[in-house]
mmCIF file of C-alpha atoms in Angstrom:
data_model
loop_
_atom_site.group_PDB
_atom_site.id
_atom_site.type_symbol
_atom_site.label_atom_id
_atom_site.label_comp_id
_atom_site.label_asym_id
_atom_site.label_seq_id
_atom_site.Cartn_x
_atom_site.Cartn_y
_atom_site.Cartn_z
ATOM 1 C CA UNK F 15 116.984 104.488 63.804
ATOM 2 C CA UNK F 16 120.795 104.470 63.541
ATOM 3 C CA UNK F 17 122.636 102.812 60.672
ATOM 4 C CA UNK F 18 123.998 100.142 63.016
ATOM 5 C CA UNK F 19 120.533 98.956 64.053
ATOM 6 C CA UNK F 20 118.892 96.244 61.924
ATOM 7 C CA UNK F 21 115.579 97.193 60.431
ATOM 8 C CA UNK F 22 112.567 95.317 61.711
ATOM 9 C CA UNK F 23 110.423 93.412 59.251
ATOM 10 C CA UNK F 24 106.908 94.745 58.819
ATOM 11 C CA UNK F 25 104.516 93.271 61.331
ATOM 12 C CA UNK F 26 102.222 90.642 59.848
ATOM 13 C CA UNK F 27 99.045 89.244 61.252
ATOM 14 C CA UNK F 28 99.353 85.636 62.333
ATOM 15 C CA UNK F 29 97.067 83.102 64.006
ATOM 16 C CA UNK F 30 96.767 83.590 67.756
ATOM 17 C CA UNK F 31 99.230 81.497 69.693
ATOM 18 C CA UNK F 32 97.751 78.842 71.992
ATOM 19 C CA UNK F 33 97.400 79.976 75.584
ATOM 20 C CA UNK F 34 100.236 78.839 77.807
ATOM 21 C CA UNK F 35 100.097 77.109 81.154
ATOM 22 C CA UNK F 36 100.137 79.347 84.231
ATOM 23 C CA UNK F 37 100.171 79.011 88.017
ATOM 24 C CA UNK F 38 98.002 81.033 90.389
ATOM 25 C CA UNK F 39 99.907 81.511 93.662
ATOM 26 C CA UNK F 40 97.714 82.696 96.560
ATOM 27 C CA UNK F 41 99.103 83.772 99.940
ATOM 28 C CA UNK F 42 96.907 84.373 103.040
ATOM 29 C CA UNK F 43 97.700 85.451 106.576
ATOM 30 C CA UNK F 44 98.757 88.210 108.929
ATOM 31 C CA UNK F 45 100.199 91.152 107.067
ATOM 32 C CA UNK F 46 103.703 92.412 107.755
ATOM 33 C CA UNK F 47 106.365 94.275 105.762
ATOM 34 C CA UNK F 48 108.275 92.199 103.231
ATOM 35 C CA UNK F 49 105.695 89.570 102.269
ATOM 36 C CA UNK F 50 105.338 90.692 98.651
ATOM 37 C CA UNK F 51 109.091 91.019 98.147
ATOM 38 C CA UNK F 52 109.646 87.654 99.827
ATOM 39 C CA UNK F 53 107.161 85.842 97.591
ATOM 40 C CA UNK F 54 108.655 87.199 94.400
ATOM 41 C CA UNK F 55 112.204 86.569 95.586
ATOM 42 C CA UNK F 56 111.132 82.945 96.082
ATOM 43 C CA UNK F 57 109.539 82.756 92.634
ATOM 44 C CA UNK F 58 112.502 84.490 90.981
ATOM 45 C CA UNK F 59 114.675 81.446 91.667
ATOM 46 C CA UNK F 60 112.560 79.536 89.129
ATOM 47 C CA UNK F 61 112.752 82.148 86.354
ATOM 48 C CA UNK F 62 108.996 82.607 86.012
ATOM 49 C CA UNK F 63 107.482 85.736 84.520
ATOM 50 C CA UNK F 64 104.641 87.671 86.151
ATOM 51 C CA UNK F 65 101.312 87.759 84.312
ATOM 52 C CA UNK F 66 99.126 89.467 86.938
ATOM 53 C CA UNK F 67 99.250 90.572 90.599
ATOM 54 C CA UNK F 68 96.576 91.601 93.060
ATOM 55 C CA UNK F 69 96.915 92.294 96.756
ATOM 56 C CA UNK F 70 94.342 93.268 99.385
ATOM 57 C CA UNK F 71 94.884 93.992 103.078
ATOM 58 C CA UNK F 72 91.836 94.032 105.347
ATOM 59 C CA UNK F 73 92.125 94.525 109.100
ATOM 60 C CA UNK F 74 95.721 93.411 109.089
ATOM 61 C CA UNK F 75 95.140 90.266 106.982
ATOM 62 C CA UNK F 76 96.731 89.980 103.553
ATOM 63 C CA UNK F 77 95.506 88.181 100.441
ATOM 64 C CA UNK F 78 98.225 88.249 97.794
ATOM 65 C CA UNK F 79 97.635 86.636 94.395
ATOM 66 C CA UNK F 80 100.294 86.211 91.726
ATOM 67 C CA UNK F 81 99.560 84.704 88.320
ATOM 68 C CA UNK F 82 102.868 83.528 86.857
ATOM 69 C CA UNK F 83 104.042 81.638 83.827
ATOM 70 C CA UNK F 84 104.810 77.953 83.975
ATOM 71 C CA UNK F 85 108.322 77.252 85.367
ATOM 72 C CA UNK F 86 110.914 75.317 83.356
ATOM 73 C CA UNK F 87 110.087 71.666 82.761
ATOM 74 C CA UNK F 88 110.581 69.456 85.759
ATOM 75 C CA UNK F 89 110.747 72.286 88.321
ATOM 76 C CA UNK F 90 107.067 72.847 89.155
ATOM 77 C CA UNK F 91 107.117 70.403 92.059
ATOM 78 C CA UNK F 92 110.163 72.100 93.547
ATOM 79 C CA UNK F 93 108.536 75.530 93.086
ATOM 80 C CA UNK F 94 105.418 74.394 94.923
ATOM 81 C CA UNK F 95 107.433 72.925 97.783
ATOM 82 C CA UNK F 96 109.651 76.011 98.081
ATOM 83 C CA UNK F 97 106.700 78.426 98.148
ATOM 84 C CA UNK F 98 104.867 76.371 100.792
ATOM 85 C CA UNK F 99 107.999 76.177 102.953
ATOM 86 C CA UNK F 100 108.561 79.921 102.644
ATOM 87 C CA UNK F 101 104.930 80.615 103.592
ATOM 88 C CA UNK F 102 105.049 78.282 106.590
ATOM 89 C CA UNK F 103 108.216 79.975 107.837
ATOM 90 C CA UNK F 104 106.200 83.206 108.083
ATOM 91 C CA UNK F 105 103.089 81.472 109.474
ATOM 92 C CA UNK F 106 101.245 82.154 106.230
ATOM 93 C CA UNK F 107 99.086 79.859 104.114
ATOM 94 C CA UNK F 108 99.796 79.179 100.451
ATOM 95 C CA UNK F 109 97.653 77.746 97.677
ATOM 96 C CA UNK F 110 98.931 77.056 94.160
ATOM 97 C CA UNK F 111 96.521 76.294 91.331
ATOM 98 C CA UNK F 112 97.510 75.143 87.840
ATOM 99 C CA UNK F 113 95.636 76.540 84.875
ATOM 100 C CA UNK F 114 95.777 77.827 81.331
ATOM 101 C CA UNK F 115 96.139 81.406 80.197
ATOM 102 C CA UNK F 116 95.343 84.764 81.782
ATOM 103 C CA UNK F 117 92.149 86.100 83.357
ATOM 104 C CA UNK F 118 89.103 85.810 81.146
ATOM 105 C CA UNK F 119 88.386 88.997 79.182
ATOM 106 C CA UNK F 120 86.064 91.472 80.870
ATOM 107 C CA UNK F 121 82.674 91.918 79.267
ATOM 108 C CA UNK F 122 81.833 94.984 77.205
ATOM 109 C CA UNK F 123 80.150 97.824 79.028
ATOM 110 C CA UNK F 124 82.152 98.970 82.030
ATOM 111 C CA UNK F 125 80.980 101.095 84.916
ATOM 112 C CA UNK F 126 81.930 102.267 88.380
ATOM 113 C CA UNK F 127 79.195 101.765 90.976
ATOM 114 C CA UNK F 128 79.753 103.832 94.131
ATOM 115 C CA UNK F 129 77.663 102.983 97.189
ATOM 116 C CA UNK F 130 77.429 105.335 100.181
ATOM 117 C CA UNK F 131 75.935 104.069 103.424
ATOM 118 C CA UNK F 132 75.681 105.366 106.952
ATOM 119 C CA UNK F 133 75.969 102.573 107.905
ATOM 120 C CA UNK F 134 76.506 100.270 104.938
ATOM 121 C CA UNK F 135 74.775 97.042 105.891
ATOM 122 C CA UNK F 136 75.303 93.479 104.690
ATOM 123 C CA UNK F 137 71.702 93.475 103.463
ATOM 124 C CA UNK F 138 72.171 96.526 101.261
ATOM 125 C CA UNK F 139 75.485 95.210 99.926
ATOM 126 C CA UNK F 140 73.849 91.905 99.015
ATOM 127 C CA UNK F 141 71.000 93.689 97.242
ATOM 128 C CA UNK F 142 73.360 95.896 95.262
ATOM 129 C CA UNK F 143 75.422 92.888 94.192
ATOM 130 C CA UNK F 144 72.277 90.966 93.194
ATOM 131 C CA UNK F 145 70.995 93.911 91.162
ATOM 132 C CA UNK F 146 74.309 94.133 89.299
ATOM 133 C CA UNK F 147 74.126 90.417 88.506
ATOM 134 C CA UNK F 148 70.497 90.810 87.429
ATOM 135 C CA UNK F 149 71.509 93.255 84.694
ATOM 136 C CA UNK F 150 74.074 90.801 83.334
ATOM 137 C CA UNK F 151 76.969 92.610 84.992
ATOM 138 C CA UNK F 152 79.984 91.000 86.620
ATOM 139 C CA UNK F 153 81.735 92.506 89.644
ATOM 140 C CA UNK F 154 85.439 92.576 88.788
ATOM 141 C CA UNK F 155 86.708 94.397 91.844
ATOM 142 C CA UNK F 156 85.457 96.021 95.057
ATOM 143 C CA UNK F 157 87.383 98.441 97.221
ATOM 144 C CA UNK F 158 86.653 100.960 99.945
ATOM 145 C CA UNK F 159 86.906 104.662 99.206
ATOM 146 C CA UNK F 160 86.092 105.972 102.677
ATOM 147 C CA UNK F 161 85.120 104.834 106.153
ATOM 148 C CA UNK F 162 83.888 108.219 107.416
ATOM 149 C CA UNK F 163 81.878 110.397 107.515
ATOM 150 C CA UNK F 164 80.120 107.642 105.542
ATOM 151 C CA UNK F 165 81.209 104.223 104.345
ATOM 152 C CA UNK F 166 81.858 104.434 100.621
ATOM 153 C CA UNK F 167 82.732 101.427 98.449
ATOM 154 C CA UNK F 168 83.206 101.150 94.731
ATOM 155 C CA UNK F 169 82.334 98.201 92.501
ATOM 156 C CA UNK F 170 84.124 97.907 89.153
ATOM 157 C CA UNK F 171 81.523 96.271 86.894
ATOM 158 C CA UNK F 172 81.750 94.867 83.386
ATOM 159 C CA UNK F 173 79.268 93.187 81.078
ATOM 160 C CA UNK F 174 76.394 95.656 81.559
ATOM 161 C CA UNK F 175 75.725 99.011 79.929
ATOM 162 C CA UNK F 176 75.762 102.011 82.243
ATOM 163 C CA UNK F 177 72.203 103.279 81.717
ATOM 164 C CA UNK F 178 70.353 99.989 82.405
ATOM 165 C CA UNK F 179 72.624 99.427 85.393
ATOM 166 C CA UNK F 180 71.863 102.911 86.716
ATOM 167 C CA UNK F 181 68.121 102.344 86.314
ATOM 168 C CA UNK F 182 68.207 99.008 88.131
ATOM 169 C CA UNK F 183 70.264 100.356 91.024
ATOM 170 C CA UNK F 184 68.199 103.531 91.418
ATOM 171 C CA UNK F 185 65.298 101.372 92.577
ATOM 172 C CA UNK F 186 67.536 99.564 95.054
ATOM 173 C CA UNK F 187 68.868 102.843 96.448
ATOM 174 C CA UNK F 188 65.436 104.167 97.364
ATOM 175 C CA UNK F 189 64.389 100.861 98.957
ATOM 176 C CA UNK F 190 67.601 100.305 100.912
ATOM 177 C CA UNK F 191 68.221 103.871 102.045
ATOM 178 C CA UNK F 192 71.710 104.060 100.525
ATOM 179 C CA UNK F 193 73.114 106.368 97.867
ATOM 180 C CA UNK F 194 74.269 104.714 94.652
ATOM 181 C CA UNK F 195 76.060 106.416 91.781
ATOM 182 C CA UNK F 196 76.740 104.712 88.460
ATOM 183 C CA UNK F 197 79.169 106.279 86.005
ATOM 184 C CA UNK F 198 80.756 104.812 82.904
ATOM 185 C CA UNK F 199 84.376 103.758 83.250
ATOM 186 C CA UNK F 200 87.198 105.311 81.272
ATOM 187 C CA UNK F 201 89.738 108.089 81.319
ATOM 188 C CA UNK F 202 87.015 110.737 81.137
ATOM 189 C CA UNK F 203 86.080 110.033 84.753
ATOM 190 C CA UNK F 204 89.256 111.625 86.052
ATOM 191 C CA UNK F 205 89.147 114.175 83.262
ATOM 192 C CA UNK F 206 85.938 115.874 84.460
ATOM 193 C CA UNK F 207 87.454 119.305 84.877
ATOM 194 C CA UNK F 208 84.527 121.551 85.801
ATOM 195 C CA UNK F 209 82.170 121.297 88.779
ATOM 196 C CA UNK F 210 79.270 123.741 89.072
ATOM 197 C CA UNK F 211 77.112 123.943 92.193
ATOM 198 C CA UNK F 212 73.893 125.512 93.272
ATOM 199 C CA UNK F 213 74.333 127.720 96.348
ATOM 200 C CA UNK F 214 71.258 127.807 98.602
ATOM 201 C CA UNK F 215 70.846 124.498 100.481
ATOM 202 C CA UNK F 216 73.763 123.026 98.521
ATOM 203 C CA UNK F 217 77.025 124.938 98.962
ATOM 204 C CA UNK F 218 75.505 126.689 101.966
ATOM 205 C CA UNK F 219 72.932 125.545 104.515
ATOM 206 C CA UNK F 220 70.774 128.670 104.175
ATOM 207 C CA UNK F 221 68.324 130.289 101.770
ATOM 208 C CA UNK F 222 69.788 133.743 101.171
ATOM 209 C CA UNK F 223 66.442 135.434 100.476
ATOM 210 C CA UNK F 224 65.272 134.280 103.909
ATOM 211 C CA UNK F 225 68.333 135.798 105.575
ATOM 212 C CA UNK F 226 67.550 139.158 103.953
ATOM 213 C CA UNK F 227 63.868 138.794 104.828
ATOM 214 C CA UNK F 228 64.731 138.245 108.492
ATOM 215 C CA UNK F 229 66.419 141.663 108.575
ATOM 216 C CA UNK F 230 63.441 143.233 106.806
ATOM 217 C CA UNK F 231 60.963 141.571 109.169
ATOM 218 C CA UNK F 232 59.038 139.955 106.333
ATOM 219 C CA UNK F 233 59.928 136.266 106.675
ATOM 220 C CA UNK F 234 56.273 135.179 106.694
ATOM 221 C CA UNK F 235 55.436 137.108 103.540
ATOM 222 C CA UNK F 236 58.490 135.752 101.724
ATOM 223 C CA UNK F 237 57.598 132.221 102.844
ATOM 224 C CA UNK F 238 54.056 132.673 101.495
ATOM 225 C CA UNK F 239 55.405 133.654 98.073
ATOM 226 C CA UNK F 240 57.783 130.685 98.116
ATOM 227 C CA UNK F 241 54.911 128.318 98.917
ATOM 228 C CA UNK F 242 52.839 129.773 96.083
ATOM 229 C CA UNK F 243 55.730 129.110 93.696
ATOM 230 C CA UNK F 244 56.031 125.538 94.959
ATOM 231 C CA UNK F 245 52.304 125.033 94.268
ATOM 232 C CA UNK F 246 52.923 126.153 90.699
ATOM 233 C CA UNK F 247 50.985 129.410 91.045
ATOM 234 C CA UNK F 248 54.099 131.461 90.216
ATOM 235 C CA UNK F 249 57.133 130.674 88.091
ATOM 236 C CA UNK F 250 60.611 131.339 89.448
ATOM 237 C CA UNK F 251 61.000 134.783 87.892
ATOM 238 C CA UNK F 252 57.604 135.930 89.198
ATOM 239 C CA UNK F 253 58.355 134.653 92.677
ATOM 240 C CA UNK F 254 61.822 136.218 92.632
ATOM 241 C CA UNK F 255 60.432 139.654 91.793
ATOM 242 C CA UNK F 256 57.646 139.272 94.363
ATOM 243 C CA UNK F 257 60.022 138.314 97.165
ATOM 244 C CA UNK F 258 62.676 140.908 96.347
ATOM 245 C CA UNK F 259 59.996 143.623 96.288
ATOM 246 C CA UNK F 260 59.440 142.925 99.984
ATOM 247 C CA UNK F 261 63.032 144.013 100.697
ATOM 248 C CA UNK F 262 62.524 147.541 99.347
ATOM 249 C CA UNK F 263 63.966 150.199 101.649
ATOM 250 C CA UNK F 264 66.319 147.851 103.503
ATOM 251 C CA UNK F 265 69.650 149.513 104.285
ATOM 252 C CA UNK F 266 72.518 148.222 102.136
ATOM 253 C CA UNK F 267 74.589 147.603 105.257
ATOM 254 C CA UNK F 268 72.537 144.441 105.726
ATOM 255 C CA UNK F 269 74.580 142.801 102.946
ATOM 256 C CA UNK F 270 77.612 142.450 105.240
ATOM 257 C CA UNK F 271 75.405 141.051 107.999
ATOM 258 C CA UNK F 272 73.936 138.427 105.664
ATOM 259 C CA UNK F 273 77.389 137.450 104.416
ATOM 260 C CA UNK F 274 78.468 136.864 108.017
ATOM 261 C CA UNK F 275 75.387 134.720 108.679
ATOM 262 C CA UNK F 276 75.899 132.369 105.746
ATOM 263 C CA UNK F 277 76.814 128.844 106.907
ATOM 264 C CA UNK F 278 78.763 126.611 104.574
ATOM 265 C CA UNK F 279 77.546 123.041 104.214
ATOM 266 C CA UNK F 280 79.794 120.561 106.076
ATOM 267 C CA UNK F 281 82.515 119.373 103.725
ATOM 268 C CA UNK F 282 82.177 122.320 101.326
ATOM 269 C CA UNK F 283 85.697 123.647 101.904
ATOM 270 C CA UNK F 284 87.173 120.150 101.651
ATOM 271 C CA UNK F 285 85.333 119.488 98.395
ATOM 272 C CA UNK F 286 86.473 122.714 96.754
ATOM 273 C CA UNK F 287 90.033 122.546 98.055
ATOM 274 C CA UNK F 288 90.434 118.941 96.833
ATOM 275 C CA UNK F 289 88.903 119.638 93.428
ATOM 276 C CA UNK F 290 91.265 122.564 92.931
ATOM 277 C CA UNK F 291 94.260 120.381 93.818
ATOM 278 C CA UNK F 292 93.092 117.856 91.226
ATOM 279 C CA UNK F 293 93.096 120.572 88.586
ATOM 280 C CA UNK F 294 89.333 121.019 88.381
ATOM 281 C CA UNK F 295 87.700 124.396 87.884
ATOM 282 C CA UNK F 296 84.806 125.114 90.236
ATOM 283 C CA UNK F 297 81.872 127.487 89.909
ATOM 284 C CA UNK F 298 78.517 128.355 91.445
ATOM 285 C CA UNK F 299 75.217 129.435 89.945
ATOM 286 C CA UNK F 300 72.414 130.731 92.118
ATOM 287 C CA UNK F 301 68.894 132.042 92.057
ATOM 288 C CA UNK F 302 70.118 134.114 95.010
ATOM 289 C CA UNK F 303 72.223 137.225 94.811
ATOM 290 C CA UNK F 304 75.673 138.295 93.638
ATOM 291 C CA UNK F 305 76.047 140.264 96.867
ATOM 292 C CA UNK F 306 76.600 136.856 98.508
ATOM 293 C CA UNK F 307 78.028 134.718 95.683
ATOM 294 C CA UNK F 308 80.786 137.239 94.890
ATOM 295 C CA UNK F 309 81.890 137.013 98.511
ATOM 296 C CA UNK F 310 81.825 133.203 98.367
ATOM 297 C CA UNK F 311 83.860 133.275 95.166
ATOM 298 C CA UNK F 312 86.576 135.298 96.861
ATOM 299 C CA UNK F 313 86.546 133.324 100.130
ATOM 300 C CA UNK F 314 86.609 129.889 98.508
ATOM 301 C CA UNK F 315 88.763 130.602 95.459
ATOM 302 C CA UNK F 316 86.017 129.749 92.965
ATOM 303 C CA UNK F 317 86.657 130.164 89.255
ATOM 304 C CA UNK F 318 83.114 131.144 88.271
ATOM 305 C CA UNK F 319 80.099 132.639 90.031
ATOM 306 C CA UNK F 320 76.819 133.963 88.728
ATOM 307 C CA UNK F 321 73.549 134.972 90.415
ATOM 308 C CA UNK F 322 70.865 137.635 90.401
ATOM 309 C CA UNK F 323 71.852 141.126 91.522
ATOM 310 C CA UNK F 324 69.919 143.216 94.033
ATOM 311 C CA UNK F 325 69.617 146.832 92.922
ATOM 312 C CA UNK F 326 70.990 149.318 95.465
ATOM 313 C CA UNK F 327 70.410 153.059 95.079
ATOM 314 C CA UNK F 328 71.511 155.685 97.604
ATOM 315 C CA UNK F 329 72.463 153.021 100.116
ATOM 316 C CA UNK F 330 69.076 151.290 100.038
ATOM 317 C CA UNK F 331 67.691 148.156 98.398
ATOM 318 C CA UNK F 332 65.151 149.197 95.791
ATOM 319 C CA UNK F 333 63.230 145.950 95.810
ATOM 320 C CA UNK F 334 64.321 145.152 92.268
ATOM 321 C CA UNK F 335 66.928 142.951 90.595
ATOM 322 C CA UNK F 336 69.050 144.067 87.667
ATOM 323 C CA UNK F 337 70.777 142.218 84.865
ATOM 324 C CA UNK F 338 70.329 138.666 83.579
ATOM 325 C CA UNK F 339 67.877 136.562 85.572
ATOM 326 C CA UNK F 340 69.326 133.283 86.802
ATOM 327 C CA UNK F 341 66.436 130.809 86.775
ATOM 328 C CA UNK F 342 66.134 127.130 85.864
ATOM 329 C CA UNK F 343 67.012 127.640 82.198
ATOM 330 C CA UNK F 344 69.610 130.240 83.164
ATOM 331 C CA UNK F 345 71.531 127.787 85.333
ATOM 332 C CA UNK F 346 71.886 125.332 82.438
ATOM 333 C CA UNK F 347 72.887 128.193 80.151
ATOM 334 C CA UNK F 348 75.562 129.299 82.624
ATOM 335 C CA UNK F 349 76.883 125.741 82.954
ATOM 336 C CA UNK F 350 77.425 125.685 79.192
ATOM 337 C CA UNK F 351 78.999 129.150 79.294
ATOM 338 C CA UNK F 352 81.399 128.225 82.088
ATOM 339 C CA UNK F 353 82.331 124.993 80.284
ATOM 340 C CA UNK F 354 83.121 126.933 77.107
ATOM 341 C CA UNK F 355 85.220 129.430 79.050
ATOM 342 C CA UNK F 356 87.050 126.626 80.842
ATOM 343 C CA UNK F 357 87.618 124.712 77.600
ATOM 344 C CA UNK F 358 85.845 121.658 79.022
ATOM 345 C CA UNK F 359 83.414 119.493 77.016
ATOM 346 C CA UNK F 360 79.962 119.419 78.573
ATOM 347 C CA UNK F 361 80.272 115.648 78.960
ATOM 348 C CA UNK F 362 83.156 116.257 81.372
ATOM 349 C CA UNK F 363 81.242 118.539 83.722
ATOM 350 C CA UNK F 364 79.634 117.809 87.088
ATOM 351 C CA UNK F 365 76.602 119.731 88.359
ATOM 352 C CA UNK F 366 75.301 119.617 91.943
ATOM 353 C CA UNK F 367 71.955 120.957 93.140
ATOM 354 C CA UNK F 368 68.900 120.306 95.267
ATOM 355 C CA UNK F 369 65.869 122.024 93.733
ATOM 356 C CA UNK F 370 63.609 121.820 90.708
ATOM 357 C CA UNK F 371 65.262 124.913 89.258
ATOM 358 C CA UNK F 372 68.526 122.910 89.126
ATOM 359 C CA UNK F 373 67.075 120.142 86.939
ATOM 360 C CA UNK F 374 68.052 121.573 83.548
ATOM 361 C CA UNK F 375 71.613 122.063 84.779
ATOM 362 C CA UNK F 376 71.794 118.557 86.290
ATOM 363 C CA UNK F 377 70.535 116.981 83.076
ATOM 364 C CA UNK F 378 72.880 119.034 80.882
ATOM 365 C CA UNK F 379 76.011 118.034 82.808
ATOM 366 C CA UNK F 380 78.024 114.891 82.214
ATOM 367 C CA UNK F 381 77.210 113.914 85.793
ATOM 368 C CA UNK F 382 74.267 115.485 87.634
ATOM 369 C CA UNK F 383 74.246 115.010 91.418
ATOM 370 C CA UNK F 384 71.090 115.664 93.458
ATOM 371 C CA UNK F 385 72.315 116.733 96.909
ATOM 372 C CA UNK F 386 69.764 116.194 99.701
ATOM 373 C CA UNK F 387 67.220 117.029 97.061
ATOM 374 C CA UNK F 388 63.467 116.977 96.637
ATOM 375 C CA UNK F 389 62.097 113.596 95.407
ATOM 376 C CA UNK F 390 61.407 114.886 91.900
ATOM 377 C CA UNK F 391 65.027 116.019 91.620
ATOM 378 C CA UNK F 392 66.447 112.745 92.975
ATOM 379 C CA UNK F 393 64.447 110.793 90.424
ATOM 380 C CA UNK F 394 65.588 112.927 87.494
ATOM 381 C CA UNK F 395 69.292 113.333 88.340
ATOM 382 C CA UNK F 396 72.010 110.870 87.335
ATOM 383 C CA UNK F 397 72.686 110.141 90.998
ATOM 384 C CA UNK F 398 71.750 111.356 94.468
ATOM 385 C CA UNK F 399 73.625 111.987 97.711
ATOM 386 C CA UNK F 400 71.449 112.063 100.817
ATOM 387 C CA UNK F 401 74.020 112.602 103.563
ATOM 388 C CA UNK F 402 74.782 116.121 104.882
ATOM 389 C CA UNK F 403 78.418 116.159 103.787
ATOM 390 C CA UNK F 404 79.189 117.865 100.493
ATOM 391 C CA UNK F 405 82.655 116.340 100.189
ATOM 392 C CA UNK F 406 81.101 112.891 99.682
ATOM 393 C CA UNK F 407 80.720 113.970 96.042
ATOM 394 C CA UNK F 408 84.466 113.312 95.769
ATOM 395 C CA UNK F 409 83.817 109.594 96.163
ATOM 396 C CA UNK F 410 81.597 109.651 93.080
ATOM 397 C CA UNK F 411 84.672 110.852 91.185
ATOM 398 C CA UNK F 412 86.788 107.979 92.509
ATOM 399 C CA UNK F 413 88.733 110.074 95.023
ATOM 400 C CA UNK F 414 89.429 108.223 98.280
ATOM 401 C CA UNK F 415 89.328 109.653 101.791
ATOM 402 C CA UNK F 416 92.994 108.745 102.202
ATOM 403 C CA UNK F 417 93.884 110.861 99.155
ATOM 404 C CA UNK F 418 91.972 113.816 100.574
ATOM 405 C CA UNK F 419 93.636 113.524 103.973
ATOM 406 C CA UNK F 420 97.106 113.051 102.502
ATOM 407 C CA UNK F 421 96.709 116.230 100.471
ATOM 408 C CA UNK F 422 95.385 118.076 103.527
ATOM 409 C CA UNK F 423 98.273 116.911 105.682
ATOM 410 C CA UNK F 424 100.826 118.046 103.109
ATOM 411 C CA UNK F 425 99.294 121.526 103.235
ATOM 412 C CA UNK F 426 98.865 121.559 107.003
ATOM 413 C CA UNK F 427 95.069 121.117 106.793
ATOM 414 C CA UNK F 428 93.507 118.374 108.870
ATOM 415 C CA UNK F 429 89.941 119.481 109.458
ATOM 416 C CA UNK F 430 87.493 116.568 109.339
ATOM 417 C CA UNK F 431 83.877 117.673 109.242
ATOM 418 C CA UNK F 432 84.819 121.256 108.425
ATOM 419 C CA UNK F 433 82.542 123.445 106.371
#
């Protein structure tokens, strides 16, 4: 503070001032450039201050709301007449409502509810809204995140805690056949800076062990071991060793063939590219093999990758794995390790997977997403996505389709539906 500036007196608490009179000015009609500027130019002549603004355009129709302070004494009638005349000159409708104060305070407990539908029906939307109301929540705002490859809308909700809201809506999701994600509101949502994915049937459409088995001619035997594991007769590590043993003697040249056969899940490239632009770090953990995940890491620009490693001696697969085993507990352990290396709190991580061996990782993450998962995984995860497009996970993070496409266009990428 310079010597010429007067010092301010210490701030003292004082009784809250009575709320002042305000006017809510609502404009409806066909959208065109200049409406917002025109309304506020009209209001500026009366010296009012702006308390709040909201504008929505749907299929070329605008709804513009301006909450403004009361005009000088004796001028309200003139303001009303001037606004109505301006609106009529543009073939718009105007409504002006007198009131007191600002919007009522939002209730405690704030969440974002994202609904994905293909299609999103009026029935499912009504049920979601009713379920929110049933938990004591109030819908403060609704807006569309995407219109394809699925319709995605987000409800900003206050007045209900996130966990009870998530529980109530999980039941609705299964009944209605839509995907619903509930996350708590706040700055941390955009600050989730690490995403870790499973590989088989998540990042890629294939099961890597089955691709190797096809070259070894032992698909049926591998499938039998997998089924035994699913029945609970073998744990993951036992089944891994049993299946890999069937690959003994396979020429190491098959690794390049398998890499070429791997099919990325639709939307995988878009998801990773967009996350990287947002400043996220991205990794994969897999019960499969580093011979494939290392290649994916290089191709997709991933920050982290970990999997089991097939032993190769003298140009042949030995039928054994070496190093740390990546199983259910291992995936959660690696999520924590990656988060520590990235300098990201675990609460700001996102994990995506489809199988029971992903459950520990999904539960450990700040947001666990079950992607086209088994029922037991869908029930245990924070949220589920049941459409075959991996980039729909972006909508759960509040990223709109328009933001994705704008970033793609700036980089010369416009590849809807790409892997």
